[in-house]
Every structure is written in C-alpha cells, then in structure tokens.
Tab-separated table of C-alpha atoms in Angstrom:
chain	number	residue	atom	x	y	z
A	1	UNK	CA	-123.917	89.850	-36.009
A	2	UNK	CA	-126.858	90.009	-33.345
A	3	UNK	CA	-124.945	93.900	-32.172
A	4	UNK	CA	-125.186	94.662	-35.942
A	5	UNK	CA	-128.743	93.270	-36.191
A	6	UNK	CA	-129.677	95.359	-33.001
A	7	UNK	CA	-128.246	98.741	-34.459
A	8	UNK	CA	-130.090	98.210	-37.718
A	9	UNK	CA	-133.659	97.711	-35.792
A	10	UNK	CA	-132.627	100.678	-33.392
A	11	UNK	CA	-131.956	102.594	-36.592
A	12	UNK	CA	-135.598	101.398	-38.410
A	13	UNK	CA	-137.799	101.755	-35.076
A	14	UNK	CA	-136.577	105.462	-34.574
A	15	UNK	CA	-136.586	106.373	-38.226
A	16	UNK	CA	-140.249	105.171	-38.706
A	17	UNK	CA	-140.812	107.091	-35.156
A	18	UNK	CA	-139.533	110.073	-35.695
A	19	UNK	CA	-140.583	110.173	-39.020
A	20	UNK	CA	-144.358	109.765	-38.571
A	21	UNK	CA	-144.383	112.380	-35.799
A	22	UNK	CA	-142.813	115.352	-37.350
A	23	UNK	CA	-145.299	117.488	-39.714
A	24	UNK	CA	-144.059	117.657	-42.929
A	25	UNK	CA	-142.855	121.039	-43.716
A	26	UNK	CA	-144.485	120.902	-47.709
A	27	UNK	CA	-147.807	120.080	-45.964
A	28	UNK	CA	-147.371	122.900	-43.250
A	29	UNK	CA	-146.335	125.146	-46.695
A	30	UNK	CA	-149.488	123.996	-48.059
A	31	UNK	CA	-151.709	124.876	-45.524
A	32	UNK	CA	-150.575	127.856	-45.033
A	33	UNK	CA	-150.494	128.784	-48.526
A	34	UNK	CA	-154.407	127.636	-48.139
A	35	UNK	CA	-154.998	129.431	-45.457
A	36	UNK	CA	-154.074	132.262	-46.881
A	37	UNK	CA	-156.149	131.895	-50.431
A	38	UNK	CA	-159.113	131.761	-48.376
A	39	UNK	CA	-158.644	134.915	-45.798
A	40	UNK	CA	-156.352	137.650	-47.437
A	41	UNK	CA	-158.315	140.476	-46.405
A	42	UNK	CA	-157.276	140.656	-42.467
A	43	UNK	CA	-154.368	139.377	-40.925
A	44	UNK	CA	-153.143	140.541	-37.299
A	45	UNK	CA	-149.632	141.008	-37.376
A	46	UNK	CA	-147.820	140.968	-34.081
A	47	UNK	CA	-143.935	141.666	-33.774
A	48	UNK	CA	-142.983	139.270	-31.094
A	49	UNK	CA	-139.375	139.879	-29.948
A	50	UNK	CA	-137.828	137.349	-28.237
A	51	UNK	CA	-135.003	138.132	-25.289
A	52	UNK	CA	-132.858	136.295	-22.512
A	53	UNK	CA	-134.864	135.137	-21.179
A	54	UNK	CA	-138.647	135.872	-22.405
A	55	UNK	CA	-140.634	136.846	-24.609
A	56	UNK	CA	-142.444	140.325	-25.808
A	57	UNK	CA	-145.709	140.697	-25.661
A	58	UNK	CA	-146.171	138.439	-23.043
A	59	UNK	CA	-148.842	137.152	-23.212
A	60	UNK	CA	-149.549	137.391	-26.952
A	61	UNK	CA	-153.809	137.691	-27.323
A	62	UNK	CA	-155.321	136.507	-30.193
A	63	UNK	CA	-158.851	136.202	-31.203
A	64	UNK	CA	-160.253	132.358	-32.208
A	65	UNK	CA	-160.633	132.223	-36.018
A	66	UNK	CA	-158.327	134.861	-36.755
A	67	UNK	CA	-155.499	135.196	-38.692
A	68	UNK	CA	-151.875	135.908	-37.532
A	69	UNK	CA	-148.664	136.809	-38.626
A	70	UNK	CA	-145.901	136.478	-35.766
A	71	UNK	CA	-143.085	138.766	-36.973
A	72	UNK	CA	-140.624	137.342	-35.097
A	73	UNK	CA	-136.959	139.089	-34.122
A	74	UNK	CA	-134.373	138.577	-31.305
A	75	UNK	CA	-132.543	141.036	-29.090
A	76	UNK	CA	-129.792	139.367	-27.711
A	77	UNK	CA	-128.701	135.802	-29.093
A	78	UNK	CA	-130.570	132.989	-31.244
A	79	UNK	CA	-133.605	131.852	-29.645
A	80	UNK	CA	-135.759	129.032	-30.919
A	81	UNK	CA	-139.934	130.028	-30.862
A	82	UNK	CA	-141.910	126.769	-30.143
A	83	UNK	CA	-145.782	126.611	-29.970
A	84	UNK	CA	-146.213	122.685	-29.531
A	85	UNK	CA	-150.333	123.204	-30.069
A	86	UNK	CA	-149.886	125.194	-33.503
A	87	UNK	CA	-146.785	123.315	-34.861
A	88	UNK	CA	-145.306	126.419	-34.961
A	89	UNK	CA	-141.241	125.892	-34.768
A	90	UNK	CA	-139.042	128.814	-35.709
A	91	UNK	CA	-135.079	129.845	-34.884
A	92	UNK	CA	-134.355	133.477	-35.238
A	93	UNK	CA	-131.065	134.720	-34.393
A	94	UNK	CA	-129.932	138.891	-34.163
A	95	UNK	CA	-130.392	140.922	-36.646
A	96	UNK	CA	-132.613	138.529	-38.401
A	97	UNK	CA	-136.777	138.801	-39.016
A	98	UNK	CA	-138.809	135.306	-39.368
A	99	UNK	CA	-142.498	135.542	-40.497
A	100	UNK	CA	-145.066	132.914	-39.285
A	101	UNK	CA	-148.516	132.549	-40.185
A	102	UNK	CA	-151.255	130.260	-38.327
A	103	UNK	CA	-155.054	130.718	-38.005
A	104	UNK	CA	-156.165	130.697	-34.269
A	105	UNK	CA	-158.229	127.874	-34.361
A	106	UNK	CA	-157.647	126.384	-31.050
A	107	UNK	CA	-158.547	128.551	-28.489
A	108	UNK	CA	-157.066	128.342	-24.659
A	109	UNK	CA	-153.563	129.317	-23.550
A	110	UNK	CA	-150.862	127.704	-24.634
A	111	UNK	CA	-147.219	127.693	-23.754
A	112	UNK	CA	-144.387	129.706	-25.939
A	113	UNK	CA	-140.697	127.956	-25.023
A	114	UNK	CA	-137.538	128.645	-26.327
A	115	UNK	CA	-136.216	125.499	-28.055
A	116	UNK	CA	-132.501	126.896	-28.691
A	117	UNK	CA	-130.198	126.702	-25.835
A	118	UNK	CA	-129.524	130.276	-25.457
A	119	UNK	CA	-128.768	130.871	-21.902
A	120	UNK	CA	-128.555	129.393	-18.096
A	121	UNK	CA	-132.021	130.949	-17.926
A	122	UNK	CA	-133.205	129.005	-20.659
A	123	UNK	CA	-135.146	126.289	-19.192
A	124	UNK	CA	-137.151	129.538	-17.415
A	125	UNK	CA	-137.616	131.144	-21.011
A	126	UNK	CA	-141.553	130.745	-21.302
A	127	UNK	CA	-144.255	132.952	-23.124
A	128	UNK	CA	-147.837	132.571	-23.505
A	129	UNK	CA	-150.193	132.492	-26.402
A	130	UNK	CA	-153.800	132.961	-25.710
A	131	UNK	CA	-156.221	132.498	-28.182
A	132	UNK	CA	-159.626	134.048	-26.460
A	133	UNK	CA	-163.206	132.620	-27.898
A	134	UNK	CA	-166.259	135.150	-29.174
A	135	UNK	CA	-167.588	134.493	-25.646
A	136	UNK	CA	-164.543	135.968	-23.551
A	137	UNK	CA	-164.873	139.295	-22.297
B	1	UNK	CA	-123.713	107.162	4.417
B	2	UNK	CA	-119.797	107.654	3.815
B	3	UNK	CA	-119.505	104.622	1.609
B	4	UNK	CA	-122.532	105.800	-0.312
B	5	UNK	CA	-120.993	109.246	-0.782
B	6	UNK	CA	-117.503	107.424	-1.888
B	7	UNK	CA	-119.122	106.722	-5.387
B	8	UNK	CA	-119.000	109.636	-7.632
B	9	UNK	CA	-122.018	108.483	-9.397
B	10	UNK	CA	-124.187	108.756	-6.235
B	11	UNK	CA	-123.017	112.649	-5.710
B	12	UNK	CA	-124.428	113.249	-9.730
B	13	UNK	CA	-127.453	111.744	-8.652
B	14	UNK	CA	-127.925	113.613	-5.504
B	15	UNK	CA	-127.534	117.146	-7.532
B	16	UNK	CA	-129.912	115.825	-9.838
B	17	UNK	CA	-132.196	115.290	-7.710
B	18	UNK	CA	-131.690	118.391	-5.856
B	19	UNK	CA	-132.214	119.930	-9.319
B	20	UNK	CA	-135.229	118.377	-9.968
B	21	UNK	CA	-136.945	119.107	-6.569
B	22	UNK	CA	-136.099	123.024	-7.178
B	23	UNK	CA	-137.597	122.488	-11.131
B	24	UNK	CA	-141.149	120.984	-9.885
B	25	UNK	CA	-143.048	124.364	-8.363
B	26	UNK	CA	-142.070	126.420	-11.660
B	27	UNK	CA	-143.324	123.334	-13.872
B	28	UNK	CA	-146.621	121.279	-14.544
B	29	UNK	CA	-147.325	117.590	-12.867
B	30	UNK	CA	-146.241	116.291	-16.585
B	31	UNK	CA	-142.664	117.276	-15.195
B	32	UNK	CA	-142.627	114.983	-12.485
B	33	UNK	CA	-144.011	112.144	-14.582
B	34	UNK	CA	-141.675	112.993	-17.115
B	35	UNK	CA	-138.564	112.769	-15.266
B	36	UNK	CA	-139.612	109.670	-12.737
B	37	UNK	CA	-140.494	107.851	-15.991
B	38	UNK	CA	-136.897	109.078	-17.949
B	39	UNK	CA	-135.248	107.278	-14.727
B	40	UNK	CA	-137.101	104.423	-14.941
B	41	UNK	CA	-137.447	103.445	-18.358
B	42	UNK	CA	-133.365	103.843	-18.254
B	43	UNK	CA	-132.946	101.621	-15.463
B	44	UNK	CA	-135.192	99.009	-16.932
B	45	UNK	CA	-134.454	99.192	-20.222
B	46	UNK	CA	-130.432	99.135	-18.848
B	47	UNK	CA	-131.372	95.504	-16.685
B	48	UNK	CA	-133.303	93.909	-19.429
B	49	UNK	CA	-129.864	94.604	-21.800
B	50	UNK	CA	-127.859	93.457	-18.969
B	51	UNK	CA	-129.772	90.168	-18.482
B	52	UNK	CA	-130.381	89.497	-21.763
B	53	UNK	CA	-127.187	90.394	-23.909
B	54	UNK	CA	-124.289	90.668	-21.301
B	55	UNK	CA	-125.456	88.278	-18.198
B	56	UNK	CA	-125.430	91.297	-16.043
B	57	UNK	CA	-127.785	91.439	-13.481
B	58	UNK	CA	-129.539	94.813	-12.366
B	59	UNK	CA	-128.914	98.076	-13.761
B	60	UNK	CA	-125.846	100.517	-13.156
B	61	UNK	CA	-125.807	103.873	-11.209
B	62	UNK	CA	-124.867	105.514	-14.905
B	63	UNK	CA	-128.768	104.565	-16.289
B	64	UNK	CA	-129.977	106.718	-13.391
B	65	UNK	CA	-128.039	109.414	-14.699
B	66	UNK	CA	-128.098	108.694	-18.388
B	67	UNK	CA	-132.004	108.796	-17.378
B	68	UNK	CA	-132.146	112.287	-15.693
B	69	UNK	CA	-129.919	113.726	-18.410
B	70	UNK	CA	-132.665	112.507	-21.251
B	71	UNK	CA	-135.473	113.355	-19.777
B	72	UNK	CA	-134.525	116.909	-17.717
B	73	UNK	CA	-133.051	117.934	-20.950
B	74	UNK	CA	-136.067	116.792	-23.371
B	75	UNK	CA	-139.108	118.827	-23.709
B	76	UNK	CA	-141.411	117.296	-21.463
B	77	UNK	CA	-144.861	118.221	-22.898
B	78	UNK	CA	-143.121	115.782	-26.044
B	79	UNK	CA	-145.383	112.595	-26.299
B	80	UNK	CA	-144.673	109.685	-24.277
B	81	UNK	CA	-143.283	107.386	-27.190
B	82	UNK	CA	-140.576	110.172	-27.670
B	83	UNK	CA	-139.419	109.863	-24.211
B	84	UNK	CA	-138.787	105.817	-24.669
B	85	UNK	CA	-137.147	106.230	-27.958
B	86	UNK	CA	-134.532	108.421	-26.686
B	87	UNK	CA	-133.827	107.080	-23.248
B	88	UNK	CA	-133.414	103.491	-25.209
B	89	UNK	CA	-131.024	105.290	-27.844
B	90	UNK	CA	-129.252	106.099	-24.311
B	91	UNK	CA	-128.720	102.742	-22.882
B	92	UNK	CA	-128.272	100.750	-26.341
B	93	UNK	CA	-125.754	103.351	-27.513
B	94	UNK	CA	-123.816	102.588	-24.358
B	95	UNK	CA	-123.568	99.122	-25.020
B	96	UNK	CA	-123.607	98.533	-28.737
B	97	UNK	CA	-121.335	101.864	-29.582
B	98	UNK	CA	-117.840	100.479	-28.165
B	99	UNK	CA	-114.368	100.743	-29.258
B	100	UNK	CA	-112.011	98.875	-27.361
B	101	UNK	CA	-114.287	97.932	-24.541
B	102	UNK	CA	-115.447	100.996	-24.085
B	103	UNK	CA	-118.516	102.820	-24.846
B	104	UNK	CA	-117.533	105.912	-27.662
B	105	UNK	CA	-120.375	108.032	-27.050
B	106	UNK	CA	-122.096	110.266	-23.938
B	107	UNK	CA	-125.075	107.854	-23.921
B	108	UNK	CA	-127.247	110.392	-22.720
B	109	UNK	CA	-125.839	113.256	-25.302
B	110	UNK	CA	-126.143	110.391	-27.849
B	111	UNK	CA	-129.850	110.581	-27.398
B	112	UNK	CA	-129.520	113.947	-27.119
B	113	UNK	CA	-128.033	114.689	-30.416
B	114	UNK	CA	-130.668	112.426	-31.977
B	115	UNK	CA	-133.389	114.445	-30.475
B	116	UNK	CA	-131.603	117.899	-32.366
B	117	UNK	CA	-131.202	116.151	-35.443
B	118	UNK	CA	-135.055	115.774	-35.478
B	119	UNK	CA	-135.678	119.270	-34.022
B	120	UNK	CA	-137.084	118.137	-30.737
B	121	UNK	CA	-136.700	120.885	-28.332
B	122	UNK	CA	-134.098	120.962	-25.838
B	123	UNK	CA	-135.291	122.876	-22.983
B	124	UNK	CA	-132.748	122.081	-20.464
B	125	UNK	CA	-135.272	121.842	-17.332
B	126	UNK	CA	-133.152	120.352	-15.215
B	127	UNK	CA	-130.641	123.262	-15.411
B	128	UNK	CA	-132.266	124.530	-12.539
B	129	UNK	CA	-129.848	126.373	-10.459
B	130	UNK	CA	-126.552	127.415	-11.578
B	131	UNK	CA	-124.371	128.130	-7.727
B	132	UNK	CA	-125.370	124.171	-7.398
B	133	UNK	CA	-124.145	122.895	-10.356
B	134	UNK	CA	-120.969	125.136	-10.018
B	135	UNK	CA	-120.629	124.043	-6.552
B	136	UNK	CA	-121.035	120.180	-7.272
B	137	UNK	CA	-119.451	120.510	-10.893
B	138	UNK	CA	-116.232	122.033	-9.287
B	139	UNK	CA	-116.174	119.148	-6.463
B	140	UNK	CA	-116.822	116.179	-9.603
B	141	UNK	CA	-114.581	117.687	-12.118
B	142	UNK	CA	-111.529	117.984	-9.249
B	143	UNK	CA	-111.755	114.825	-7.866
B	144	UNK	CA	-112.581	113.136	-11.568
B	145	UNK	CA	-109.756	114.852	-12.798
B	146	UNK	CA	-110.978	117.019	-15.350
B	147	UNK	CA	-110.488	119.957	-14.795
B	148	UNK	CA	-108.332	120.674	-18.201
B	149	UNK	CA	-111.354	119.655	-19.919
B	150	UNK	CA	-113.291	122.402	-18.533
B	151	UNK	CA	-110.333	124.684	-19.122
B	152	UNK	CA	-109.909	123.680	-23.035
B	153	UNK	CA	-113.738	124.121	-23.606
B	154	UNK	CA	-113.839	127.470	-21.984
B	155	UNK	CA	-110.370	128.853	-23.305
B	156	UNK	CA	-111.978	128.183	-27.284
B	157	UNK	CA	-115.425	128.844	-26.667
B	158	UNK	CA	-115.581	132.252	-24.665
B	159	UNK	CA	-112.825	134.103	-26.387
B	160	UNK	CA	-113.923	133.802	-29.746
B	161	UNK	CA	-118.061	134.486	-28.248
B	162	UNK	CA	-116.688	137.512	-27.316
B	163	UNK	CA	-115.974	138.952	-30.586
B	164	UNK	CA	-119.871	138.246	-31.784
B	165	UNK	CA	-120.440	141.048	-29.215
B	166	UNK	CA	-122.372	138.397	-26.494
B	167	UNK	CA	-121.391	138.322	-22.968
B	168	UNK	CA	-119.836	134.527	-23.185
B	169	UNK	CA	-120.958	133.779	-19.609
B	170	UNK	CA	-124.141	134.165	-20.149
B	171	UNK	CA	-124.588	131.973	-23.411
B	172	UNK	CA	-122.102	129.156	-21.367
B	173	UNK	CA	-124.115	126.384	-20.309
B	174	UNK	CA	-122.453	125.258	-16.598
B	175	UNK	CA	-124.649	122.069	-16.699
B	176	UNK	CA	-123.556	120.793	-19.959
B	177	UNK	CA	-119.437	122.112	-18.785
B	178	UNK	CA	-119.507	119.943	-15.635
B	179	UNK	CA	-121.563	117.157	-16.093
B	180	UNK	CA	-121.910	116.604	-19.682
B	181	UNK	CA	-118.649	117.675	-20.949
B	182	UNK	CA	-117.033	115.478	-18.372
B	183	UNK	CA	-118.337	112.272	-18.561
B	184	UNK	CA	-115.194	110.117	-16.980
B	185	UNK	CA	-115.695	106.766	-19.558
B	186	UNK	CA	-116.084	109.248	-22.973
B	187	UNK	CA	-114.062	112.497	-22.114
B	188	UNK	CA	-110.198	110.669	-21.523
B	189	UNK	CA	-108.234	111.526	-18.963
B	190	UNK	CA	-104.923	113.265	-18.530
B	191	UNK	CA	-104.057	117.032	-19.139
B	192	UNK	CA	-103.282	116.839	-23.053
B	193	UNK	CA	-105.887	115.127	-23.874
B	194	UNK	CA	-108.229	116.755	-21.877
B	195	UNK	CA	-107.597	120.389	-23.404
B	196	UNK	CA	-108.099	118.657	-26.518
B	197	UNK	CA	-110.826	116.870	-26.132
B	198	UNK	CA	-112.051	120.436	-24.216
B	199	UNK	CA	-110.910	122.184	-27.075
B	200	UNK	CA	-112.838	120.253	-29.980
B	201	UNK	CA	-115.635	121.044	-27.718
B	202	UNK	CA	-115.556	124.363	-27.864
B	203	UNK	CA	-114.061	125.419	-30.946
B	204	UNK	CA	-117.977	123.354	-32.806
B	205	UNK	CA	-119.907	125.160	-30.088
B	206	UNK	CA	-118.723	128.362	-31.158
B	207	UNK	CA	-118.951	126.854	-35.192
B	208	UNK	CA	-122.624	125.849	-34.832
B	209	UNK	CA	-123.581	128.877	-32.763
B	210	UNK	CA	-121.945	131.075	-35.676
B	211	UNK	CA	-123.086	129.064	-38.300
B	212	UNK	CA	-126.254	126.098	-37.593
B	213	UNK	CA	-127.529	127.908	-34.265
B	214	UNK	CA	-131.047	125.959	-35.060
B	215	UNK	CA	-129.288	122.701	-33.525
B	216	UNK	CA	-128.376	122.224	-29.892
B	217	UNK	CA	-124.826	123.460	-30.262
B	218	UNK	CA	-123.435	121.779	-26.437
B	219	UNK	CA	-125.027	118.359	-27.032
B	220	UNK	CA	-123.665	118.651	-31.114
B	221	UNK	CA	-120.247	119.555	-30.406
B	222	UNK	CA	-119.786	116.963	-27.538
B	223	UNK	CA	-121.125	114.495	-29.889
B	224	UNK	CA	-118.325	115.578	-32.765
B	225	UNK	CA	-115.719	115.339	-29.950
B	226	UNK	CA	-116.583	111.543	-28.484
B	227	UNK	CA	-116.040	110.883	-32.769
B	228	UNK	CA	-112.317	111.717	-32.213
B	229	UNK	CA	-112.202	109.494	-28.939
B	230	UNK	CA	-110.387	105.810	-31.266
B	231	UNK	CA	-108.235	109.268	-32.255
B	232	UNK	CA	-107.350	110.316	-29.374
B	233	UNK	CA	-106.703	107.277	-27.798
B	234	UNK	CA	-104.086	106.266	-30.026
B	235	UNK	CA	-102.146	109.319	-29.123
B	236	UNK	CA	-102.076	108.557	-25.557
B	237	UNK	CA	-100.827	104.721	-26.173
C-alpha cells in the first residue's frame, strides 16, 4: 500500500513538473502564427544543415528584431536542433526539410546542440546562434 | 587499493570520473555543478530511502553511478528542478520497480527514458572518450560476464543499419553497449539469455531509429528490453 502510494505521488509530482515546464506546442503555433501576421514583408531565411558532428553555418548571425526562417536539413543521420533560449526543438532526419520560424528578440550567443543521439561525437555536436544588437559592428 | 579495485562498481566509477575530468575544459562551470550535484542528490536521495523505507543505512556504490549516468547523460543547461526529478525517478524506480526481489528496470535508463518521453535532450556529455570506454567496457563486460549481451545487441543492430546506407559504427553508442546495456542486476546472465536480452536491444534501436528517431533510441530500447526481464526469467527457471 505505502509502495503503491509512493508510485502514485512519484507519478503526480513529475506529471505536474514536467508538465508546467514544457511550452505548449498550440501556444508556440500561435505565436508564431502572430508573429508572422504582424511582419510578412521580410523574413531571413537561412538553410542550416546539420552533420556528424556540427552544424552549417556555424555560427548562424542574425540581426535583433528580425525575422528568421531556419530551413533545416541533415546530411548524414537524424539529428535533433535545440536552441534552449528560443524554445526552438526540431528532429530532422535525411532526406527530410523542417522549417522554423522565431523573431530574434534576444540578442547574445546562444548555444545550438544536437538533442538526438546520432553519433559517439554527439556530446561534441555544438553550433552557435548569435543574435547581434543595432549597436554591434 | 586492491580490495577497492575488487568491486566492479568502484572500476565504473573510476571511468566515470575519468570521463568527466576529460568533459570539463570543452564544457561551461554549469557542467561541473551539474554532475557533482547528479551524484549527490542520488546518494542522498538513495540514504534517505534506505533509512526511511528499508532500514538501510548509507547509500550504495550503484547511486553513484545511477547519479553520473542521469546527470552526464541529461542536458545540463536543463533547470535545476529537472535534474532532481530524474535522479529521484532513478533511485525510487530501483526500489519500488521489483519483481522477485529484484529491481526490473536500469534505474538510471528509467530516468532516462522519462526524460525522452518529455523531449528533454539527451546530450550524452559524459561520452567523452570512446578508446576508454572500450578499454574499461571490454574489462567490465568480461569479467561481468556479458559479453553475449554485447554480441546480441551488435549482431541485430549493425547489420540491418547497414542497409539504411549509415556506417553502423559510427551511429553505435559504446557508452550505452558497455555500461548501460550491461547493467549486471537488469540485463540476466548466461549466454541465451544474454543474446536475447542483446537482441531485443537491438532489433528497437534499429525500429525507433527507422521509425520514431525523435526519441532516444539506446535508452528506449533498453527500457522495452528490462519489460521482458519477469519473461525472461521464467525461461531460465
């Protein structure tokens, strides 16, 4: 009874954790779908192939408040492309083509990982995004 | 020294810690944090079950691991809380998840599988260098007996890989073949049921990789094969 009661409140606490951290894909839909209402007039596109075990361009240079499509595609096997900052989360395998959208609103460096296992040089599979302010040179 | 080296555990932890050391100049400070706080939140989380639940006192040798495993795999730039809920799915899978005494699941790949389920990246830091692991996988998997494990898992998984035109050893995670895969209280011994249990293992890595290649296919398929473990334990009695 208490190993039962255990597994239910194991099941509840990581349910209601989990749960509350993910972004919910409608709401991601949604903004983007907003996003793009309000800006259709420029969008940089930027093919961004992914490899064993990197990424190309590296690093990919975007402009703060603009608009960009990642046109995503693979070389070799299934990678994963995961930008923790801009919630972007995408698995494209050969062959295949996966368009993502974001406004560059943030603006810094931030890290592009692999987050499918494709590889013993996965852990090493690492891109960057850098979104550059008005003020950079 | 000797005595130390005589438990099999200890080894694990010493290439793990190897592995870690060679991970930290390619990585951020968060690394370091993330991994010394994996170990530790297994350990203690591990005691306070043992104390509280099954009059155990301290933590076992396997929590290191199970802690190491979590947390080198995990994405470490993950928040904190995510790091806690998975190393506790770890330790309470270990000792709420029995069948006959024993523990069903990879605690660690339990977590694991969790983590894929709710698309947290797997990054698999602390597959830092590949001769080590060989090295120390061959020495663990000899003396642990498991070596038809390894050869089930590779026999189903690399020939078929081949045919989807990718060179098989470089897909092949050799962290996940010799620690992971052989686990000694979740993997079974002897040679049948070792190429089975090798086999199942393979033959769903090569069936998500083909088919749901989004999920962690090594930590999914070893999770599918400790389901058949009350299976295959009735065939060897």
């Amino acid at each position: 009874m208490r190993r039962m009661l255990c597994i239910l409140s194991l099941f509840v606490f990581f349910t209601a954790q989990i749960g509350c951290a993910q972004n919910n894909p409608a709401d991601v839909q949604k903004n983007i779908k907003n996003d793009q209402e309000k800006n259709t007039a420029f969008v940089k596109v930027i093919k961004l192939e992914a490899f064993q075990y990197g990424f190309s361009p590296d690093p990919v240079i975007v402009k703060k408040g603009e608009k960009v499509r990642l046109e995503i595609t693979s070389r070799d096997v299934t990678h994963g492309v995961y930008i923790k900052e801009y919630g972007i989360k995408e698995t494209v395998s050969k062959g295949e083509k996966k368009e993502v959208e974001f406004t560059a609103e943030k603006s810094g460096t931030f890290e592009i990982i692999c987050s499918v296992y494709c590889g013993s040089g996965h852990s090493g599979m690492k891109g960057k995004l850098v979104v550059q302010d008005d003020q950079t040179p | 020294m000797i005595k130390l080296l005589k438990d099999k555990k200890n080894i694990v932890i010493i290439l793990f810690t190897l592995l870690f050391f060679i991970k930290i100049p390619q990585e951020s400070q968060r690394f370091i944090f993330w991994i010394l706080g994996g170990v530790a939140l297994a350990c203690l989380i591990d005691s306070i079950v043992g104390n509280f639940f099954l009059e155990k006192k301290g933590f076992a040798n396997s929590a290191i691991i199970s802690g190491f495993i979590v947390s080198g795999i995990l994405d470490y730039h993950q928040p904190w809380y995510i790091l806690l809920t998975f190393v506790l799915a770890a330790i309470i899978s270990k000792h709420l998840l029995r069948f006959r005494g024993k523990h069903i699941f990879n605690p660690a790949n339990f977590a694991l599988f969790l983590a894929t389920i709710f698309k947290i990246p797997l990054t698999w830091n602390i597959e830092s260098n590949i001769p080590l692991i060989i090295i120390f996988g061959i020495y663990l998997s000899f003396t642990y007996r498991k070596l038809f494990h390894i050869l089930g898992f590779l026999l189903v998984f690399l020939v078929p890989v081949i045919f989807l035109k990718t060179n098989p050893f470089q897909l092949v995670s050799w962290f996940f073949i010799f620690i992971m895969l052989i686990e000694p209280k979740t993997s079974g011994y002897g040679k049948l049921r070792g190429l089975i249990f090798g086999g199942i293992c393979g033959l769903f890595s090569f069936l998500f990789l083909k088919f749901i290649p989004g999920v962690d296919i090594f930590v999914s398929s070893l999770f599918i094969a400790n389901l058949f473990n009350p299976v295959l334990e009735k065939l060897k009695s």
